[in-house]
PDB file of C-alpha atoms in Angstrom:
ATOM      1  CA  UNK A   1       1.198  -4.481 -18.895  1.00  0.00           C
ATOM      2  CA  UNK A   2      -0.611  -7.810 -20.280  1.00  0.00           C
ATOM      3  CA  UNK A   3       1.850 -10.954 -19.344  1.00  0.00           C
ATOM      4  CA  UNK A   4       3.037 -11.873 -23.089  1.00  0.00           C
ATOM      5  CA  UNK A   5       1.495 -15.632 -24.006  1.00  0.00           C
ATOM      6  CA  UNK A   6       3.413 -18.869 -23.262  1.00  0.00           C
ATOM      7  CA  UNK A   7       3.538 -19.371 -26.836  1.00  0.00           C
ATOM      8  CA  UNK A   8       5.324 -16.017 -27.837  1.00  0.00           C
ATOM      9  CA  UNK A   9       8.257 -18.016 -28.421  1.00  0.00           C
ATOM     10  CA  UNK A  10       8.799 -21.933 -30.132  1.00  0.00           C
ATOM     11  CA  UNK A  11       8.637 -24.547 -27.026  1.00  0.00           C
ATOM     12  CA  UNK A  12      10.981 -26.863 -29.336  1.00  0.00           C
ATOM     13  CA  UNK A  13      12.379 -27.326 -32.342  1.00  0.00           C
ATOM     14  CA  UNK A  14      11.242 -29.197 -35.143  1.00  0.00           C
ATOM     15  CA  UNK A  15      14.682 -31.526 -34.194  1.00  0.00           C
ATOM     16  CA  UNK A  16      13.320 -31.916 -31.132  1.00  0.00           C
ATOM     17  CA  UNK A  17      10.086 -33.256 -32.385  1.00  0.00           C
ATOM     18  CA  UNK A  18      11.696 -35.425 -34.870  1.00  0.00           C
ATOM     19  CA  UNK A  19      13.778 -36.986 -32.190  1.00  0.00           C
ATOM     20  CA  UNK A  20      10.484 -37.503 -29.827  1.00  0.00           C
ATOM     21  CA  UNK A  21       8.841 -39.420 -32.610  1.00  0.00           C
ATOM     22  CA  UNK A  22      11.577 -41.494 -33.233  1.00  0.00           C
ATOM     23  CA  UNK A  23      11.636 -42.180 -29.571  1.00  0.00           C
ATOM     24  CA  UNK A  24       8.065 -43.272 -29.803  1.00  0.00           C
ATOM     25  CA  UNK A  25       8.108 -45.470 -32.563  1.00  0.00           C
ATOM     26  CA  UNK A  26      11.081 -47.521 -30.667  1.00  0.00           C
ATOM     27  CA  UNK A  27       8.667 -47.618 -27.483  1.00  0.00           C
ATOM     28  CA  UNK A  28       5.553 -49.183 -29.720  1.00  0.00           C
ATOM     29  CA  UNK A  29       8.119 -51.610 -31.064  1.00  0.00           C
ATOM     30  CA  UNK A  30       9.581 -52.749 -27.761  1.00  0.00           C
ATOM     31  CA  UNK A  31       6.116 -52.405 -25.992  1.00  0.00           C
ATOM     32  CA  UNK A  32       4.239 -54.674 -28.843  1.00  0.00           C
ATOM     33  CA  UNK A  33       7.664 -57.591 -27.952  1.00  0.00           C
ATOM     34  CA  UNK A  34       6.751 -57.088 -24.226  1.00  0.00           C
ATOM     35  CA  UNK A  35       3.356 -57.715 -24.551  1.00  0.00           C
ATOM     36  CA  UNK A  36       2.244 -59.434 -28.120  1.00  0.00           C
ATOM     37  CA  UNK A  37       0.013 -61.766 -26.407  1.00  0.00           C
ATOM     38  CA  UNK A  38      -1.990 -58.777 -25.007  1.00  0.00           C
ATOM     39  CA  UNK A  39      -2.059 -56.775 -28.240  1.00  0.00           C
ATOM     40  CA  UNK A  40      -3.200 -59.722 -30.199  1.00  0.00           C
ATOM     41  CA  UNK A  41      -6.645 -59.242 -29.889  1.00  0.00           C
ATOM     42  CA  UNK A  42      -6.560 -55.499 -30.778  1.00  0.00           C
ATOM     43  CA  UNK A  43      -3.892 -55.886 -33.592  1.00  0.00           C
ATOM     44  CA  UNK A  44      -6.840 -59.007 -35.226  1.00  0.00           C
ATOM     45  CA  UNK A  45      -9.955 -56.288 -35.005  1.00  0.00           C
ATOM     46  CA  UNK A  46      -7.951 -53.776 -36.370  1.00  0.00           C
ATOM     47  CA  UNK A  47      -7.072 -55.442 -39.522  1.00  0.00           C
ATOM     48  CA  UNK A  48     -10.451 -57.001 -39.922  1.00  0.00           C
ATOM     49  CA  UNK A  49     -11.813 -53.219 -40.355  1.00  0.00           C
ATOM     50  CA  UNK A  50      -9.787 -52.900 -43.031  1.00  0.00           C
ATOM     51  CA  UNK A  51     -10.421 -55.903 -44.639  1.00  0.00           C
ATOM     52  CA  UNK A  52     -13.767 -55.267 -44.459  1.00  0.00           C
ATOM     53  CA  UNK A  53     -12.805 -51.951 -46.006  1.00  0.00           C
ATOM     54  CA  UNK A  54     -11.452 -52.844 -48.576  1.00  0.00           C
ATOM     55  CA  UNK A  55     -14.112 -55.392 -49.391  1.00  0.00           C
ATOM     56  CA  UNK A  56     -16.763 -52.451 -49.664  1.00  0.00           C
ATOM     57  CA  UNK A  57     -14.378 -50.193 -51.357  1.00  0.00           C
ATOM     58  CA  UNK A  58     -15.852 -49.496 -55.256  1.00  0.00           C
ATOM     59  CA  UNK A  59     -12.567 -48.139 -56.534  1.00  0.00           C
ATOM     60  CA  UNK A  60      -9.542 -50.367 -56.799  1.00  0.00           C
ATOM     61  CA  UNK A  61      -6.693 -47.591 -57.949  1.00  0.00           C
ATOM     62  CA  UNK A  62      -5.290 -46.218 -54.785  1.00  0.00           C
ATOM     63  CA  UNK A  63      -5.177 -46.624 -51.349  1.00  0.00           C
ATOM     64  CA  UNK A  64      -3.568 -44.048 -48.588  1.00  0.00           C
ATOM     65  CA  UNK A  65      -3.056 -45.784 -44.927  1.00  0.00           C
ATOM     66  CA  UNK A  66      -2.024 -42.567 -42.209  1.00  0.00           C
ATOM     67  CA  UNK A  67      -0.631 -44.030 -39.263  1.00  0.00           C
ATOM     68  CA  UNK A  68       1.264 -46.913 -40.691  1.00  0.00           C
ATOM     69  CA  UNK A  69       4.366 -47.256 -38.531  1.00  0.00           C
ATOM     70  CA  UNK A  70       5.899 -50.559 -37.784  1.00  0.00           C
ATOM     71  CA  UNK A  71       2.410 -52.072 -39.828  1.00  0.00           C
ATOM     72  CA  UNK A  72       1.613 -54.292 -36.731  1.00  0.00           C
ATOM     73  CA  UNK A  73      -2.215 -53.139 -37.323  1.00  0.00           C
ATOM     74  CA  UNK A  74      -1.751 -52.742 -41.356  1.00  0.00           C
ATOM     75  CA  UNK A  75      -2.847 -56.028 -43.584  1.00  0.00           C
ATOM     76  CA  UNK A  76      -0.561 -55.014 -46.290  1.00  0.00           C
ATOM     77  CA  UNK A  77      -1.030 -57.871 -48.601  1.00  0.00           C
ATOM     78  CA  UNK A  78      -4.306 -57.716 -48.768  1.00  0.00           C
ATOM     79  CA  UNK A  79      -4.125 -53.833 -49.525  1.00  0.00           C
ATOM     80  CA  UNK A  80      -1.869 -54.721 -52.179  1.00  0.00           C
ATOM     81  CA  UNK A  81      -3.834 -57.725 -53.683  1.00  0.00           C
ATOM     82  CA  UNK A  82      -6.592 -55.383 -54.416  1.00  0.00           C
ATOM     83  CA  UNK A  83      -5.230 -51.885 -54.921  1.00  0.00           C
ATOM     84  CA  UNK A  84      -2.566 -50.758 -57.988  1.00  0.00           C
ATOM     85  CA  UNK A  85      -0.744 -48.556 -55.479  1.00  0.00           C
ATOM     86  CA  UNK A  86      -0.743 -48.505 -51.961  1.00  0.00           C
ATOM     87  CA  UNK A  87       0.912 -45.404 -49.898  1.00  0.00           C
ATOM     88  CA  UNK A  88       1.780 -45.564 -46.555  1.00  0.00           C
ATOM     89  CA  UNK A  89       1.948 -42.055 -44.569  1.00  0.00           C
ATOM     90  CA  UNK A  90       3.454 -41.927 -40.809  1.00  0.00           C
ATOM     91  CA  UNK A  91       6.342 -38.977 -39.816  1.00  0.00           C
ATOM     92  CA  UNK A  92       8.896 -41.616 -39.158  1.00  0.00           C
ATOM     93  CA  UNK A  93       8.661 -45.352 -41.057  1.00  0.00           C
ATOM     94  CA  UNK A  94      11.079 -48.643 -39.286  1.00  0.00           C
ATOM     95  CA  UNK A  95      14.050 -48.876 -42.284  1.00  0.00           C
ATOM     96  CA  UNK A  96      12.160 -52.274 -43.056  1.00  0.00           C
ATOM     97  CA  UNK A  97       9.009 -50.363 -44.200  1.00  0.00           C
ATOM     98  CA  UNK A  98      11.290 -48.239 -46.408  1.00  0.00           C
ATOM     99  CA  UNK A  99      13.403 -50.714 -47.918  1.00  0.00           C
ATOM    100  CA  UNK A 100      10.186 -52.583 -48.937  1.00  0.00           C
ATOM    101  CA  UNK A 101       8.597 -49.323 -50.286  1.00  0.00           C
ATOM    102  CA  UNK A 102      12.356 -48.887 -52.330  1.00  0.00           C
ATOM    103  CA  UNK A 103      12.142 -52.562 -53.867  1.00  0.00           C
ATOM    104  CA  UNK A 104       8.316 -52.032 -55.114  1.00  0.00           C
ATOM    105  CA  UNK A 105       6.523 -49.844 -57.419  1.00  0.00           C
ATOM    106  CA  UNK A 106       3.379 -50.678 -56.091  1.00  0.00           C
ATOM    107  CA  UNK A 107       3.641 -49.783 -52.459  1.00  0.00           C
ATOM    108  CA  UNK A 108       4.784 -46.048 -51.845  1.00  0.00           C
ATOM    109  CA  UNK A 109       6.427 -44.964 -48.440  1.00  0.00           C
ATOM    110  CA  UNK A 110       5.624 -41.392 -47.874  1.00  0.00           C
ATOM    111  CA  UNK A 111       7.046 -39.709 -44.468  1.00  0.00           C
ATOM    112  CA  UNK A 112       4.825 -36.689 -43.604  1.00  0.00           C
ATOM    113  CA  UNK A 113       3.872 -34.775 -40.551  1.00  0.00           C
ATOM    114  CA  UNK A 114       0.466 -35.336 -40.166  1.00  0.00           C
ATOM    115  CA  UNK A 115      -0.466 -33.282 -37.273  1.00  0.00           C
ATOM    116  CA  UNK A 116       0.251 -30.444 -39.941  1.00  0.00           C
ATOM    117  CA  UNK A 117       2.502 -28.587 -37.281  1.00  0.00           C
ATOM    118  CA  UNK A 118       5.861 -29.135 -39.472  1.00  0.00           C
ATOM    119  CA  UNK A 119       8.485 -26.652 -38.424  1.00  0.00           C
ATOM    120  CA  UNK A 120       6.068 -24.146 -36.672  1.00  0.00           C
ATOM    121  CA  UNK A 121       6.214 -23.386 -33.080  1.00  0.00           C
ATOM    122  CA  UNK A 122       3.521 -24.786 -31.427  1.00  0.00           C
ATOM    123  CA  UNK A 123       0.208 -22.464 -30.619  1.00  0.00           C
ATOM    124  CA  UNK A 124      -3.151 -22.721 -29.323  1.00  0.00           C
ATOM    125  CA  UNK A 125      -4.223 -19.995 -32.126  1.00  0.00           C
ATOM    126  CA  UNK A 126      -2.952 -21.429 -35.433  1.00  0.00           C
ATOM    127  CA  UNK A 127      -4.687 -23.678 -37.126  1.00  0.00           C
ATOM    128  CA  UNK A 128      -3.223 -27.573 -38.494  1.00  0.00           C
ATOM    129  CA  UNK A 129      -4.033 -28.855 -41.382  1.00  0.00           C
ATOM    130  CA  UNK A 130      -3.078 -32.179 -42.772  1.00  0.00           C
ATOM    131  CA  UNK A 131      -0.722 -31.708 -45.418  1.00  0.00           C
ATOM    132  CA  UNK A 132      -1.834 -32.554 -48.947  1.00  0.00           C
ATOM    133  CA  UNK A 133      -1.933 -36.161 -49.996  1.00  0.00           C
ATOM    134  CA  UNK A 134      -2.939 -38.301 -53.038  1.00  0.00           C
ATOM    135  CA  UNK A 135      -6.316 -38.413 -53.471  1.00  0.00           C
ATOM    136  CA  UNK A 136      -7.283 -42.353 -52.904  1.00  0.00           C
ATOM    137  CA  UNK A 137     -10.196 -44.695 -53.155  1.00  0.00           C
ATOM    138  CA  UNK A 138      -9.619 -45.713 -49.693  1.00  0.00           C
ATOM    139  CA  UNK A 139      -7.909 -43.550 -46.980  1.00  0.00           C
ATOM    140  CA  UNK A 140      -7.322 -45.471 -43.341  1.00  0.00           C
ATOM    141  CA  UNK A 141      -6.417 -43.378 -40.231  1.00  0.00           C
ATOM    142  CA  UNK A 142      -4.861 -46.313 -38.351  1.00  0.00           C
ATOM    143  CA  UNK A 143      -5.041 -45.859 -34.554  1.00  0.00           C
ATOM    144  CA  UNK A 144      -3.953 -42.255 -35.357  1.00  0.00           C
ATOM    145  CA  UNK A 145      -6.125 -39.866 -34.449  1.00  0.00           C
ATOM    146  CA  UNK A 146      -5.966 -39.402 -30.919  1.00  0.00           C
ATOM    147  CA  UNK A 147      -2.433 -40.070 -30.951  1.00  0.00           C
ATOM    148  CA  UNK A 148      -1.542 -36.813 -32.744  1.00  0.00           C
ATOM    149  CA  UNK A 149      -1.180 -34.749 -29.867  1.00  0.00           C
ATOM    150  CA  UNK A 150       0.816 -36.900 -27.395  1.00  0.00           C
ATOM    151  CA  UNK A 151       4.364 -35.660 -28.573  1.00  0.00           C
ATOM    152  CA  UNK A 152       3.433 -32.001 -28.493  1.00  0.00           C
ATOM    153  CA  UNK A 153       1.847 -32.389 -25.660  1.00  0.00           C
ATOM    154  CA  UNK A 154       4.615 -33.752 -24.098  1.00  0.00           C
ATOM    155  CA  UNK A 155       6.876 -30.965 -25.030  1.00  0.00           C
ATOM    156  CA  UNK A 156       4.330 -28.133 -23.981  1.00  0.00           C
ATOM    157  CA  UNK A 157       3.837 -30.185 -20.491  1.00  0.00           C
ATOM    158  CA  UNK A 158       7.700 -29.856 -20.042  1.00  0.00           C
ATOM    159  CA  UNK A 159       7.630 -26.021 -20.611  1.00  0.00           C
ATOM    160  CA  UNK A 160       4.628 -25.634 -18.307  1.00  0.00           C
ATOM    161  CA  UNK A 161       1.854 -24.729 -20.149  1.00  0.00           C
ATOM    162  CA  UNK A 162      -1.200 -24.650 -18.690  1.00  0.00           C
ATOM    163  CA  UNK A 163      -3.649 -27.594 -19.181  1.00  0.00           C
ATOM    164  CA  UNK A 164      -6.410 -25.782 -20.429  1.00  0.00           C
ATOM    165  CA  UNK A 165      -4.054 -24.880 -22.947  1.00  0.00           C
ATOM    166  CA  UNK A 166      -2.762 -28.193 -23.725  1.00  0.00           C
ATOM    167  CA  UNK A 167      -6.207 -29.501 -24.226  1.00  0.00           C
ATOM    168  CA  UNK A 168      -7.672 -26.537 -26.317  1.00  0.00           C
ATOM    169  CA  UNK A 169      -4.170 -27.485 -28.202  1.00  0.00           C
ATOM    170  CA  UNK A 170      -4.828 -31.207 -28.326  1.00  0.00           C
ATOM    171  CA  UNK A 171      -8.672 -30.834 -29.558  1.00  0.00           C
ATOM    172  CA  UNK A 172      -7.058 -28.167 -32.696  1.00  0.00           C
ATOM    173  CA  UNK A 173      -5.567 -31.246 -33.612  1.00  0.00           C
ATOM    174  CA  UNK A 174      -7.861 -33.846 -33.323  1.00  0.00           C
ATOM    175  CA  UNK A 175     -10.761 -31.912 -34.693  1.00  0.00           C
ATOM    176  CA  UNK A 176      -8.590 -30.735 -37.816  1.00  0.00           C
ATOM    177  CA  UNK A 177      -7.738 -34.179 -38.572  1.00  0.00           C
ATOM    178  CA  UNK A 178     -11.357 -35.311 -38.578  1.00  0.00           C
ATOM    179  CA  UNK A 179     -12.546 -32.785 -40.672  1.00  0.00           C
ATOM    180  CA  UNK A 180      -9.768 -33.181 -43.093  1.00  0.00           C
ATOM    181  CA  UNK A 181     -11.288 -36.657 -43.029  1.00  0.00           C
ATOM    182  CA  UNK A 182     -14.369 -36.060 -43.416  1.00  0.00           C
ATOM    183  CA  UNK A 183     -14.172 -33.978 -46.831  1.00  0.00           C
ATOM    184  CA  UNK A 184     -12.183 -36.859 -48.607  1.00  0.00           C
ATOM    185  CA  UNK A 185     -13.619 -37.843 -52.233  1.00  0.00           C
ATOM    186  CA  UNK A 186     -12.766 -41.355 -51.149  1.00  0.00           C
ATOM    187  CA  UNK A 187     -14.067 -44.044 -48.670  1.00  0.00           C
ATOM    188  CA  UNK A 188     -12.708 -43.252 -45.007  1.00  0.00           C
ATOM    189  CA  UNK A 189     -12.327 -46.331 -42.774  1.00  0.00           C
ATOM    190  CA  UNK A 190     -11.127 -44.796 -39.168  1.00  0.00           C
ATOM    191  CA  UNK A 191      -9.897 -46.640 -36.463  1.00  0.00           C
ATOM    192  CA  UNK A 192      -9.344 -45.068 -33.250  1.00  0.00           C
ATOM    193  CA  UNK A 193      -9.564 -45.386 -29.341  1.00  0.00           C
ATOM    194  CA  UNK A 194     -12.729 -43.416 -28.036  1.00  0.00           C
ATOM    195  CA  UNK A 195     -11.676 -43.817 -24.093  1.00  0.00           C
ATOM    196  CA  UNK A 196      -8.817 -44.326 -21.956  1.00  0.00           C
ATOM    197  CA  UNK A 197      -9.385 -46.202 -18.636  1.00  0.00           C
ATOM    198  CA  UNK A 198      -7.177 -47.109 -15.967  1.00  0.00           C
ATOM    199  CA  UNK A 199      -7.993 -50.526 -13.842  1.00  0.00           C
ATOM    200  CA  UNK A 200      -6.439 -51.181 -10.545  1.00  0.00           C
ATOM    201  CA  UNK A 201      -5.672 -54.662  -9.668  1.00  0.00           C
ATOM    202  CA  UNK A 202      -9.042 -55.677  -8.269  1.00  0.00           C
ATOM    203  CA  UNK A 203     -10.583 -55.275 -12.265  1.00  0.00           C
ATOM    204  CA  UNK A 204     -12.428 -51.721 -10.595  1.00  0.00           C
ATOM    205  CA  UNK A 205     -12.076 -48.446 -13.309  1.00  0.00           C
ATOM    206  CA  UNK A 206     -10.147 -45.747 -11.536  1.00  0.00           C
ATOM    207  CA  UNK A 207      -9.902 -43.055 -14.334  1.00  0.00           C
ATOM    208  CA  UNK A 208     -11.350 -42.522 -17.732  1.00  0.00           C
ATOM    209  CA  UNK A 209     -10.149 -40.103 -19.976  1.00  0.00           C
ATOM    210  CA  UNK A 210     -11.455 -38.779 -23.478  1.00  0.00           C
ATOM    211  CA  UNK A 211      -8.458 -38.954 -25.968  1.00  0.00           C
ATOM    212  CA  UNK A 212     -10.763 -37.164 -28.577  1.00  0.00           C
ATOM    213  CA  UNK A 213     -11.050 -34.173 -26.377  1.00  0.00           C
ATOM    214  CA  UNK A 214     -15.245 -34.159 -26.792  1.00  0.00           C
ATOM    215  CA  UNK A 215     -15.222 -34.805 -30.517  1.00  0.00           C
ATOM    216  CA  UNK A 216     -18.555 -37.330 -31.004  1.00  0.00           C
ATOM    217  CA  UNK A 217     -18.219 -39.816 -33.727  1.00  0.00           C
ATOM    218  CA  UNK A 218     -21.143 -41.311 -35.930  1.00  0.00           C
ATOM    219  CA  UNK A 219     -23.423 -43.740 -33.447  1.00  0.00           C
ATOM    220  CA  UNK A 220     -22.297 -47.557 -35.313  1.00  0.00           C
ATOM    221  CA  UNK A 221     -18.641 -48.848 -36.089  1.00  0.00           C
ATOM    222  CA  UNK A 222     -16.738 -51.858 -34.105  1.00  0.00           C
ATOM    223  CA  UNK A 223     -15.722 -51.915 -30.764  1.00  0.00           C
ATOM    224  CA  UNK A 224     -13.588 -53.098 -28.492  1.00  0.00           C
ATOM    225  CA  UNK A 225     -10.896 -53.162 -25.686  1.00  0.00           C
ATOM    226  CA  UNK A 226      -7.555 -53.053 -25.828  1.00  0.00           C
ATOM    227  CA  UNK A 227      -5.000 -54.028 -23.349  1.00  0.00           C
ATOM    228  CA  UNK A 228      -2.666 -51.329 -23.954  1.00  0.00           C
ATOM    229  CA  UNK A 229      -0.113 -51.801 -20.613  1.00  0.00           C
ATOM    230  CA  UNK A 230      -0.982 -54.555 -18.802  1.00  0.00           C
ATOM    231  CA  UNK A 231       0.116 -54.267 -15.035  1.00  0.00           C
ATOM    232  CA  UNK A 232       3.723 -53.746 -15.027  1.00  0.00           C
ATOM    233  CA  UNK A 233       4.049 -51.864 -18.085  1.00  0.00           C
ATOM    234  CA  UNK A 234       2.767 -47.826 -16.314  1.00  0.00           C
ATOM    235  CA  UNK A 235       1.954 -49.040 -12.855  1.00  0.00           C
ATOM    236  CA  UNK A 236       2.509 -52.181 -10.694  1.00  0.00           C
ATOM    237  CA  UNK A 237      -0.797 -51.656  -9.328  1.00  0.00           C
ATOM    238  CA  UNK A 238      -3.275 -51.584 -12.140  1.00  0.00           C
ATOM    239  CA  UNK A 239      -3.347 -51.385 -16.062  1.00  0.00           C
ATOM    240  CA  UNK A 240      -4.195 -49.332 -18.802  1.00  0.00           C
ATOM    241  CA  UNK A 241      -6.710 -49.749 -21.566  1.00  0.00           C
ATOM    242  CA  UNK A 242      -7.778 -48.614 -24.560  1.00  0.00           C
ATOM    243  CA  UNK A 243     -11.758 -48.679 -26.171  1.00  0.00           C
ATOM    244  CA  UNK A 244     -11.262 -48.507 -29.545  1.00  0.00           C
ATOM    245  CA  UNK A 245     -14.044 -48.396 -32.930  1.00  0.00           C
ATOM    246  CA  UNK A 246     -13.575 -48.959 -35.787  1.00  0.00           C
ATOM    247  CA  UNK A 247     -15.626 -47.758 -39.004  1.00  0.00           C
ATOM    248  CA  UNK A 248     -14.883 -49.855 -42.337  1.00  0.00           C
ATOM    249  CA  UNK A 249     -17.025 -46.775 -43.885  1.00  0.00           C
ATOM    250  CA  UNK A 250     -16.826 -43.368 -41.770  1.00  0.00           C
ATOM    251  CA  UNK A 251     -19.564 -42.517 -43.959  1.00  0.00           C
ATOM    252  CA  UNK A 252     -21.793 -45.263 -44.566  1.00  0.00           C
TER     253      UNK A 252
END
């Protein structure tokens, strides 16, 4: 008799996973306070794609950020000086965001699950799509893409699923999400980090990891380094960074 799969049965609830990315929008928030002066730099290039965006954008109706959270990367004024409506899409918004997105009828605050897993148990064989979202002018995925996977990976990890599994998982994700990307009508500006590397205190790479699980973006775009956790923040012995590119048009 075959064993039955590890994913026979749901590894958590769709509580669970609310509760998770609750718990990770608190850590950004606390982690930016921490360390503002090393996120600076990141937080700047990051809205200057979108600026730049929304310079070369034709269309001047809508405009759909994914991945807005606490909008420490998001130059909201300038998305609303030049679009008529401006939606924001993360699973979990700070109550500021919403209470802003209740007092305006120009900027829309839209919670959605954008890894497309919703309820579902998680699986290695099902597929996740996006869920459907206004067609826009300009869509941003905001330092999202490679974070889709973290919280379900974190809750497969705990039930001891393989990591072969967890990374043919994690690249479902990723990959959908790109695609889904791809085929918008729209202009696409993505922002994401390409690598992972871990620095020990003498400055010397010790690890580098691909967060887009061998997905190969289009040769151009920005890039740069982020200081994600300086020393102190995961180890007292070295620090974490993040490279990170940027594309004001995926497809220009």
């Amino acid at each position: 008799m075959s064993r039955p799969s590890l994913f026979a049965r749901p590894l958590s609830g769709a509580n669970a996973r609310a509760n998770a990315y609750r718990g990770e929008l608190k850590g950004i928030i606390a982690r930016h306070r921490r360390h503002s002066a090393a996120w600076a730099p990141h937080l700047a290039e990051s809205k200057g794609i979108v600026r730049d965006a929304i310079t070369q954008c034709r269309g001047r109706d809508r405009a759909v950020v994914l991945g807005s959270g606490p909008l420490l990367d998001v130059p909201l004024d300038d998305l609303l000086a030049a679009f008529k409506e401006v939606v924001l899409v993360d699973i979990v918004h700070p109550v500021p965001v919403r209470l802003r997105g209740l007092l305006s009828r120009q900027l829309h605050v839209l919670a959605a699950d954008l890894t497309g897993i919703g309820a579902q148990p998680l699986s290695t064989e099902r597929r996740y799509d996006p869920p459907a979202l206004p067609q826009a002018d300009l869509v941003v995925s905001l330092n999202l893409m490679s974070q889709l996977p973290i919280v379900p990976l974190n809750l497969m990890e705990r039930q001891g699923v393989s990591e072969a599994d967890q990374d043919k998982f994690a690249k479902r994700l990723v990959m959908a999400h790109y695609k889904w990307l791809r085929a918008q009508a729209g202009q696409i500006c993505l922002i994401t980090d390409v690598e992972r590397i871990a620095y020990n205190l003498d400055g010397e790479a010790v690890m580098r990891f691909d967060p887009l699980y061998g997905l190969k973006l289009p040769d151009g775009g920005t890039e740069w380094e982020w200081r994600m956790a300086p020393v102190g923040e995961i180890a007292k012995d070295g620090s974490l960074h993040h490279r990170v590119r940027g594309y004001a048009d995926l497809a220009g």
